[in-house]
Tab-separated table of C-alpha atoms (C1' of nucleotides) in Angstrom:
chain	number	residue	atom	x	y	z
E	1	MET	CA	105.466	85.357	98.328
E	2	THR	CA	108.405	86.878	99.105
E	3	MET	CA	111.339	88.656	96.790
E	4	ILE	CA	114.899	87.279	96.639
E	5	GLN	CA	116.770	90.094	98.952
E	6	LYS	CA	120.037	91.061	98.945
E	7	PRO	CA	122.161	89.560	101.753
E	8	PRO	CA	122.409	91.540	104.397
E	9	ARG	CA	126.209	93.014	104.709
E	10	SER	CA	128.005	90.516	106.997
E	11	PRO	CA	127.753	91.981	110.379
E	12	GLY	CA	130.457	93.095	112.163
E	13	SER	CA	128.935	92.047	115.783
E	14	ALA	CA	125.842	90.217	116.445
E	15	LEU	CA	123.117	92.354	118.586
E	16	PRO	CA	124.639	93.403	121.404
E	17	ALA	CA	121.157	94.236	123.051
E	18	ASP	CA	119.696	90.365	122.619
E	19	PRO	CA	121.286	88.362	124.914
E	20	ALA	CA	119.921	84.975	123.023
E	21	ARG	CA	122.135	86.135	120.366
E	22	PRO	CA	125.679	84.599	119.669
E	23	ALA	CA	128.071	87.084	120.492
E	24	GLY	CA	131.099	85.218	119.369
E	25	PRO	CA	132.963	85.894	115.565
E	26	GLY	CA	132.654	83.336	113.302
E	27	PRO	CA	130.297	82.362	110.445
E	28	HIS	CA	126.651	84.351	110.437
E	29	SER	CA	124.434	81.779	110.632
E	30	PRO	CA	120.702	82.568	109.693
E	31	GLY	CA	118.177	80.426	111.570
E	32	ARG	CA	120.123	80.341	114.697
E	33	HIS	CA	118.836	82.516	117.879
E	34	GLU	CA	118.296	85.386	114.914
E	35	SER	CA	115.306	86.491	117.490
E	36	HIS	CA	113.179	84.610	120.107
E	37	ALA	CA	112.209	81.539	117.785
E	38	ALA	CA	115.115	81.300	115.385
E	39	VAL	CA	113.833	83.805	112.610
E	40	PRO	CA	116.629	84.869	110.230
E	41	LEU	CA	116.653	88.511	110.498
E	42	ARG	CA	116.582	88.575	106.849
E	43	ASP	CA	113.011	87.089	107.452
E	44	VAL	CA	111.564	89.629	109.698
E	45	HIS	CA	113.187	92.313	107.089
E	46	VAL	CA	111.055	90.344	104.603
E	47	ARG	CA	107.820	89.741	106.444
E	48	ILE	CA	107.747	93.486	107.937
E	49	THR	CA	108.305	95.026	104.478
E	50	ASP	CA	105.515	92.797	102.948
E	51	TRP	CA	102.967	93.446	105.692
E	52	PHE	CA	103.853	97.203	105.064
E	53	ALA	CA	103.214	97.048	101.552
E	54	GLU	CA	100.071	95.214	102.030
E	55	SER	CA	98.439	97.107	104.857
E	56	ALA	CA	100.287	100.319	105.166
E	57	ARG	CA	97.459	103.299	105.643
E	58	ASP	CA	96.817	105.642	103.003
E	59	LEU	CA	98.360	109.007	103.932
E	60	PRO	CA	99.072	111.751	101.913
E	61	TRP	CA	102.409	112.312	102.739
E	62	ARG	CA	103.053	109.015	101.547
E	63	GLU	CA	101.892	109.249	97.926
E	64	PRO	CA	104.624	109.238	95.534
E	65	SER	CA	103.596	112.456	93.920
E	66	CYS	CA	103.847	114.381	97.568
E	67	SER	CA	106.997	116.707	97.432
E	68	PRO	CA	110.057	116.644	99.821
E	69	TRP	CA	108.542	119.528	101.303
E	70	GLY	CA	104.969	117.947	101.807
E	71	ILE	CA	106.891	115.277	103.627
E	72	LEU	CA	108.874	117.525	105.698
E	73	VAL	CA	105.909	119.646	107.099
E	74	SER	CA	104.312	116.274	107.827
E	75	GLU	CA	107.066	114.947	109.710
E	76	VAL	CA	107.340	118.163	112.190
E	77	MET	CA	103.005	118.184	112.388
E	78	LEU	CA	103.822	114.173	113.257
E	79	GLN	CA	106.115	115.318	116.128
E	80	GLN	CA	104.204	114.216	118.967
E	81	THR	CA	101.070	114.863	117.579
E	82	PRO	CA	98.551	111.887	116.307
E	83	VAL	CA	98.416	111.495	112.520
E	84	VAL	CA	94.379	112.060	112.594
E	85	ARG	CA	94.695	115.355	114.058
E	86	VAL	CA	97.743	116.867	111.751
E	87	LEU	CA	95.516	115.452	108.756
E	88	PRO	CA	93.261	118.010	107.673
E	89	VAL	CA	96.043	120.858	109.247
E	90	TRP	CA	98.921	119.032	106.760
E	91	ARG	CA	95.981	119.739	104.127
E	92	ASP	CA	95.398	123.115	104.568
E	93	TRP	CA	99.220	123.730	104.920
E	94	LEU	CA	100.444	122.144	101.491
E	95	GLU	CA	97.296	124.323	99.649
E	96	ARG	CA	98.168	127.251	101.336
E	97	TRP	CA	101.992	126.723	101.336
E	98	PRO	CA	103.215	124.380	98.248
E	99	SER	CA	106.543	125.038	99.011
E	100	PRO	CA	109.201	126.829	101.609
E	101	ALA	CA	109.329	130.343	99.747
E	102	HIS	CA	105.566	130.484	99.410
E	103	LEU	CA	105.804	129.962	103.676
E	104	ALA	CA	108.878	132.189	103.926
E	105	ALA	CA	106.833	134.964	102.034
E	106	GLU	CA	104.629	135.007	104.596
E	107	PRO	CA	105.093	136.213	108.409
E	108	ALA	CA	105.797	133.952	111.050
E	109	GLY	CA	102.639	134.908	112.903
E	110	ALA	CA	100.496	133.268	109.855
E	111	ALA	CA	102.092	129.763	110.482
E	112	VAL	CA	101.499	129.788	114.340
E	113	ARG	CA	97.896	130.799	112.993
E	114	HIS	CA	97.272	128.117	110.704
E	115	TRP	CA	98.790	125.417	112.976
E	116	GLY	CA	95.268	125.472	114.916
E	117	ARG	CA	95.658	123.184	117.691
E	118	LEU	CA	98.043	120.772	117.021
E	119	GLY	CA	99.875	121.945	119.806
E	120	TYR	CA	103.513	122.712	120.223
E	121	PRO	CA	103.208	126.124	118.409
E	122	ARG	CA	106.550	126.712	118.583
E	123	ARG	CA	106.974	124.362	115.685
E	124	ALA	CA	105.201	126.210	113.360
E	125	LEU	CA	107.351	128.573	114.260
E	126	ARG	CA	110.805	126.794	113.150
E	127	LEU	CA	108.704	125.272	110.231
E	128	HIS	CA	108.562	128.668	109.058
E	129	ALA	CA	112.279	129.586	109.794
E	130	ALA	CA	113.161	126.244	108.078
E	131	ALA	CA	111.666	127.495	105.310
E	132	THR	CA	113.405	130.999	105.806
E	133	ALA	CA	116.713	129.153	105.934
E	134	MET	CA	115.956	126.899	102.589
E	135	VAL	CA	115.036	130.164	100.432
E	136	ALA	CA	118.333	131.548	102.319
E	137	GLY	CA	121.007	129.025	101.758
E	138	HIS	CA	119.159	126.033	99.595
E	139	HIS	CA	118.078	127.522	96.424
E	140	GLY	CA	114.227	127.622	98.269
E	141	GLU	CA	115.015	123.764	98.445
E	142	VAL	CA	114.508	121.152	101.213
E	143	PRO	CA	117.945	119.911	101.910
E	144	ARG	CA	118.763	116.299	100.670
E	145	THR	CA	121.130	115.015	103.240
E	146	TYR	CA	120.881	114.308	106.826
E	147	GLU	CA	123.004	116.656	107.569
E	148	GLY	CA	121.687	119.645	105.276
E	149	LEU	CA	118.157	118.896	107.269
E	150	LEU	CA	119.792	118.675	110.296
E	151	SER	CA	120.559	121.846	110.215
E	152	LEU	CA	117.195	123.247	109.754
E	153	PRO	CA	115.554	124.541	112.302
E	154	GLY	CA	113.203	122.098	114.316
E	155	VAL	CA	114.508	119.236	112.217
E	156	GLY	CA	116.489	117.206	115.266
E	157	THR	CA	118.206	113.382	114.040
E	158	TYR	CA	114.742	111.964	114.331
E	159	THR	CA	113.101	114.515	111.356
E	160	ALA	CA	116.451	114.438	109.515
E	161	ALA	CA	116.555	110.914	109.354
E	162	ALA	CA	112.986	110.383	108.330
E	163	VAL	CA	112.773	113.168	105.781
E	164	ALA	CA	116.173	111.786	104.087
E	165	ALA	CA	114.872	108.458	103.730
E	166	PHE	CA	111.539	108.937	102.783
E	167	ALA	CA	111.902	112.163	100.359
E	168	PHE	CA	114.771	111.071	99.317
E	169	GLY	CA	114.918	107.281	99.573
E	170	ARG	CA	118.395	107.201	101.499
E	171	ARG	CA	119.604	104.731	103.930
E	172	GLU	CA	119.397	105.883	107.088
E	173	THR	CA	119.033	104.977	110.773
E	174	VAL	CA	115.791	106.537	111.439
E	175	VAL	CA	114.794	105.857	115.307
E	176	ASP	CA	111.413	106.881	116.692
E	177	THR	CA	109.211	106.250	119.699
E	178	ASN	CA	107.403	103.357	117.494
E	179	ILE	CA	110.582	101.763	116.319
E	180	ARG	CA	111.957	101.846	119.272
E	181	ARG	CA	108.950	100.017	120.896
E	182	VAL	CA	109.498	97.580	118.239
E	183	HIS	CA	112.621	97.327	118.978
E	184	ALA	CA	112.372	96.790	122.361
E	185	ARG	CA	110.382	93.805	122.285
E	186	LEU	CA	110.677	92.144	119.211
E	187	PHE	CA	114.711	91.823	119.667
E	188	GLY	CA	114.845	93.485	123.314
E	189	GLY	CA	112.521	91.340	125.015
E	190	THR	CA	111.030	94.047	127.012
E	191	ALA	CA	107.446	95.876	127.069
E	192	LEU	CA	109.202	99.241	126.466
E	193	PRO	CA	112.361	100.815	125.311
E	194	ALA	CA	114.198	102.827	128.156
E	195	PRO	CA	112.368	106.538	129.187
E	196	ALA	CA	115.154	107.734	126.840
E	197	LEU	CA	117.170	106.647	123.863
E	198	THR	CA	120.192	104.682	124.729
E	199	ALA	CA	123.259	104.417	122.703
E	200	ALA	CA	122.873	100.726	122.626
E	201	GLU	CA	119.574	101.306	121.183
E	202	THR	CA	120.880	103.350	118.498
E	203	ARG	CA	123.429	100.545	117.609
E	204	ARG	CA	121.251	97.810	117.341
E	205	ALA	CA	118.856	100.492	114.608
E	206	VAL	CA	121.595	100.839	113.139
E	207	GLU	CA	122.847	96.905	113.153
E	208	LEU	CA	119.056	95.895	111.971
E	209	LEU	CA	119.051	98.523	109.335
E	210	PRO	CA	119.297	96.504	105.465
E	211	ASP	CA	121.690	97.213	103.064
E	212	ASP	CA	119.861	98.032	100.258
E	213	ASP	CA	118.806	101.436	100.151
E	214	ALA	CA	115.322	101.014	99.011
E	215	LEU	CA	114.531	97.800	101.144
E	216	SER	CA	116.095	99.978	104.172
E	217	VAL	CA	113.416	102.458	103.690
E	218	ARG	CA	110.521	100.597	103.491
E	219	TRP	CA	112.207	99.195	106.546
E	220	ASN	CA	111.941	102.152	108.515
E	221	ALA	CA	108.434	102.680	106.955
E	222	GLY	CA	107.012	99.002	108.167
E	223	VAL	CA	108.733	99.005	111.257
E	224	MET	CA	107.202	102.520	111.917
E	225	GLU	CA	104.087	101.487	110.955
E	226	LEU	CA	104.259	98.696	112.831
E	227	GLY	CA	104.682	100.101	116.043
E	228	ALA	CA	101.951	102.747	114.785
E	229	VAL	CA	98.711	100.181	114.357
E	230	VAL	CA	100.138	96.998	116.043
E	231	CYS	CA	102.811	96.641	118.027
E	232	THR	CA	100.949	99.878	119.954
E	233	ALA	CA	102.188	100.851	123.609
E	234	ARG	CA	99.162	99.851	125.864
E	235	SER	CA	97.145	96.972	123.757
E	236	PRO	CA	99.767	95.701	121.242
E	237	LEU	CA	97.615	93.724	118.838
E	238	CYS	CA	99.584	90.575	118.462
E	239	ASP	CA	97.204	88.728	116.072
E	240	ALA	CA	97.997	90.779	113.686
E	241	CYS	CA	101.628	90.894	113.865
E	242	PRO	CA	104.225	89.350	111.010
E	243	VAL	CA	106.400	88.678	113.385
E	244	LEU	CA	104.713	87.335	116.185
E	245	ASP	CA	106.675	84.019	116.822
E	246	ALA	CA	110.020	86.097	116.463
E	247	CYS	CA	109.130	88.168	119.402
E	248	ALA	CA	110.988	87.957	122.244
E	249	TRP	CA	108.923	89.811	124.472
E	250	VAL	CA	106.299	87.599	123.571
E	251	GLY	CA	108.248	84.474	123.822
E	252	ALA	CA	109.570	85.571	127.317
E	253	GLY	CA	105.996	85.759	128.331
E	254	ARG	CA	105.152	89.407	127.696
E	255	PRO	CA	106.557	90.792	131.172
E	256	ALA	CA	105.431	94.026	132.676
E	257	PRO	CA	107.387	97.016	131.964
E	258	ASP	CA	109.881	97.444	134.870
E	259	TYR	CA	109.616	101.869	134.840
E	260	VAL	CA	106.532	103.406	135.455
E	261	PRO	CA	106.413	106.529	133.036
E	262	LYS	CA	105.707	109.428	134.393
E	263	GLY	CA	103.092	111.536	133.598
E	264	GLN	CA	103.183	114.858	131.900
E	265	ALA	CA	102.039	117.343	134.337
E	266	TRP	CA	99.196	119.803	132.759
E	267	ALA	CA	96.584	121.526	135.128
E	268	GLY	CA	98.095	124.814	136.397
E	269	THR	CA	101.447	124.646	134.564
E	270	ASP	CA	102.872	127.476	132.489
E	271	ARG	CA	102.277	125.503	129.162
E	272	GLN	CA	98.602	125.556	129.942
E	273	VAL	CA	98.440	128.911	130.048
E	274	ARG	CA	100.638	129.645	127.368
E	275	GLY	CA	98.315	127.380	125.618
E	276	ALA	CA	95.474	129.247	126.728
E	277	ILE	CA	97.034	132.533	125.571
E	278	VAL	CA	97.872	131.946	122.263
E	279	ALA	CA	94.482	130.590	121.617
E	280	VAL	CA	93.418	133.759	122.044
E	281	LEU	CA	95.889	135.700	119.660
E	282	ARG	CA	95.116	133.322	117.169
E	283	ASP	CA	91.458	134.143	116.945
E	284	ALA	CA	92.087	137.939	117.741
E	285	ASP	CA	91.752	140.087	114.380
E	286	THR	CA	94.062	142.597	116.156
E	287	PRO	CA	96.820	142.824	118.982
E	288	VAL	CA	94.907	142.022	122.071
E	289	PRO	CA	96.082	144.656	125.085
E	290	ARG	CA	97.793	142.737	127.825
E	291	SER	CA	94.967	143.836	130.267
E	292	VAL	CA	92.546	142.047	128.732
E	293	LEU	CA	94.669	139.230	128.859
E	294	LEU	CA	95.445	139.145	132.247
E	295	GLU	CA	92.022	140.581	134.137
E	296	ALA	CA	88.701	138.654	134.209
E	297	PRO	CA	85.833	140.586	132.341
E	298	VAL	CA	84.147	142.765	134.157
E	299	ASP	CA	80.466	142.128	135.300
E	300	LEU	CA	78.652	144.291	134.101
E	301	GLY	CA	75.007	142.477	134.552
E	302	MET	CA	74.157	142.849	131.062
E	303	GLY	CA	71.220	141.263	130.022
E	304	ALA	CA	71.282	137.779	128.986
E	305	GLY	CA	72.428	136.460	125.706
E	306	ALA	CA	75.058	139.464	126.014
E	307	VAL	CA	78.224	137.314	124.729
E	308	LEU	CA	81.151	139.922	124.677
E	309	VAL	CA	84.090	137.701	125.979
E	310	PRO	CA	85.450	135.823	122.669
E	311	ASP	CA	85.907	131.753	124.127
E	312	ALA	CA	89.435	131.318	123.848
E	313	LEU	CA	89.182	134.442	126.133
E	314	SER	CA	86.782	133.019	128.419
E	315	ALA	CA	88.836	129.840	128.803
E	316	LEU	CA	92.062	132.225	129.323
E	317	HIS	CA	89.843	133.654	132.753
E	318	ARG	CA	88.597	130.511	133.538
E	319	LEU	CA	92.089	129.056	134.207
E	320	ARG	CA	92.132	131.664	137.196
E	321	ALA	CA	95.849	132.097	136.726
E	322	PRO	CA	97.765	133.813	139.539
E	323	ALA	CA	99.042	137.261	137.459
E	324	GLU	CA	102.420	136.594	138.414
E	325	GLN	CA	102.047	133.084	136.305
E	326	LEU	CA	100.482	135.033	133.192
E	327	ASP	CA	102.970	137.554	133.683
E	328	ARG	CA	105.519	134.437	133.165
E	329	ALA	CA	103.973	132.519	130.636
E	330	LEU	CA	103.601	136.141	128.687
E	331	ALA	CA	107.306	136.481	129.098
E	332	GLY	CA	108.215	133.309	127.584
E	333	LEU	CA	106.026	133.789	125.059
E	334	LEU	CA	107.568	136.961	124.132
E	335	ALA	CA	110.904	135.356	124.371
E	336	ASP	CA	110.065	132.594	122.068
E	337	GLY	CA	108.817	135.005	119.638
E	338	LEU	CA	105.296	133.491	119.873
E	339	ALA	CA	103.940	136.643	120.487
E	340	GLU	CA	105.127	140.219	120.039
E	341	GLU	CA	104.063	143.718	121.009
E	342	ALA	CA	102.496	146.123	118.702
E	343	ASP	CA	100.031	148.902	119.361
E	344	GLY	CA	99.980	148.346	123.076
E	345	GLY	CA	98.622	144.506	122.916
E	346	LEU	CA	99.717	141.619	122.241
E	347	ARG	CA	99.874	139.699	118.773
E	348	LEU	CA	101.161	136.634	117.143
E	349	PRO	CA	104.512	138.117	115.078
E	350	GLY	CA	104.219	139.664	111.778
F	1	DA	C1'	120.447	114.649	131.853
F	2	DA	C1'	116.481	116.633	132.529
F	3	DC	C1'	112.926	119.546	131.824
F	4	DA	C1'	109.772	122.612	129.097
F	5	DC	C1'	106.602	122.852	125.572
F	6	DG	C1'	100.555	121.791	123.407
F	7	DT	C1'	96.455	119.280	122.571
F	8	DG	C1'	92.572	116.078	122.965
F	9	DG	C1'	91.319	111.304	122.215
F	10	DA	C1'	90.881	106.852	124.722
F	11	DA	C1'	91.380	103.857	128.654
D	1	DT	C1'	87.234	111.712	136.527
D	2	DT	C1'	92.327	110.887	136.184
D	3	DT	C1'	96.300	109.433	133.403
D	4	DC	C1'	98.527	107.923	129.549
D	5	DC	C1'	100.298	109.018	125.194
D	6	DA	C1'	101.083	110.732	120.314
D	7	DA	C1'	106.205	110.186	113.752
D	8	DG	C1'	110.563	115.158	119.125
D	9	DT	C1'	113.021	119.263	119.588
D	10	DG	C1'	116.291	122.298	121.901
D	11	DT	C1'	118.565	124.478	126.056
DNA sequence: AACACGTGGAA
DNA sequence: TTTCCAAGTGT
């Protein structure tokens, strides 16, 4: 059963990216060309939010008791990192540092160390800097506005909107990769959104957002969830989709993507070397001499079982990275603040 | 605007 | 085995 929804604000214009949508002025007439099979936008709102209420995953940062800080931490950890890998690290962080002040009281290196292998450890650094900024300028609390959030290190347009919406119930236009994909298929009729966020996409997201604050929050969460678990990038589970009959992409016969995503190079990159170096520093109790990082261990011909080299270090050496690349990677880490010199060696900052 | 920036699981 | 991709941000 569906609730009576507050009528949407009268749209000043039709959805620009949907060619099937009437473009002219005149009375808004729900039921006509709202989407592929004439499903009114308000019905799409209801169906997706009802679906979300019924089948949303139980994630700890969605608990009503979760603090804004917990939500902010989750959003940063989830930037380019899957939920399943975030879960254990998020729990550890929130137990260890239940507020921004708790994290700010630690050296930045602690944040990087407990980031584990989530990837992009600079995010840990920025979360620490954000915590410090909140203590210095926001009474130790997470800012409640989009602008305040956006001013924090590591918080961009997506995260600022997401935290404002999910932590503070604000009506924000949240646009992430899941939402972009759902919008592209449901309203745009294409398999994938453009390689980069376009102004037209943002405009469409603004116009799709329900007027009601509470409904807008559930809409943002629901569309994101739909993209994450049903309208997935590779093999969408259309059978489980609450708006299948409204989908422009399905209506068009599921045309293939019209561009090829450019893969992320990895083997042999500086990123790989940086990652291997940070892994060594993360596991080290004391500063690691530069020579140990740069040089392959000398084979002393010792007997079997003499494990002198930690896993992370042997992994680094196995890369066989040219000395020049190691130097460059190290310099980059120092410049980024992910490492610092101490006692003739390198360590995490702090 | 295009790139750099980690990591590991699934296809 | 290789490629793709996951709740992006900063420069």
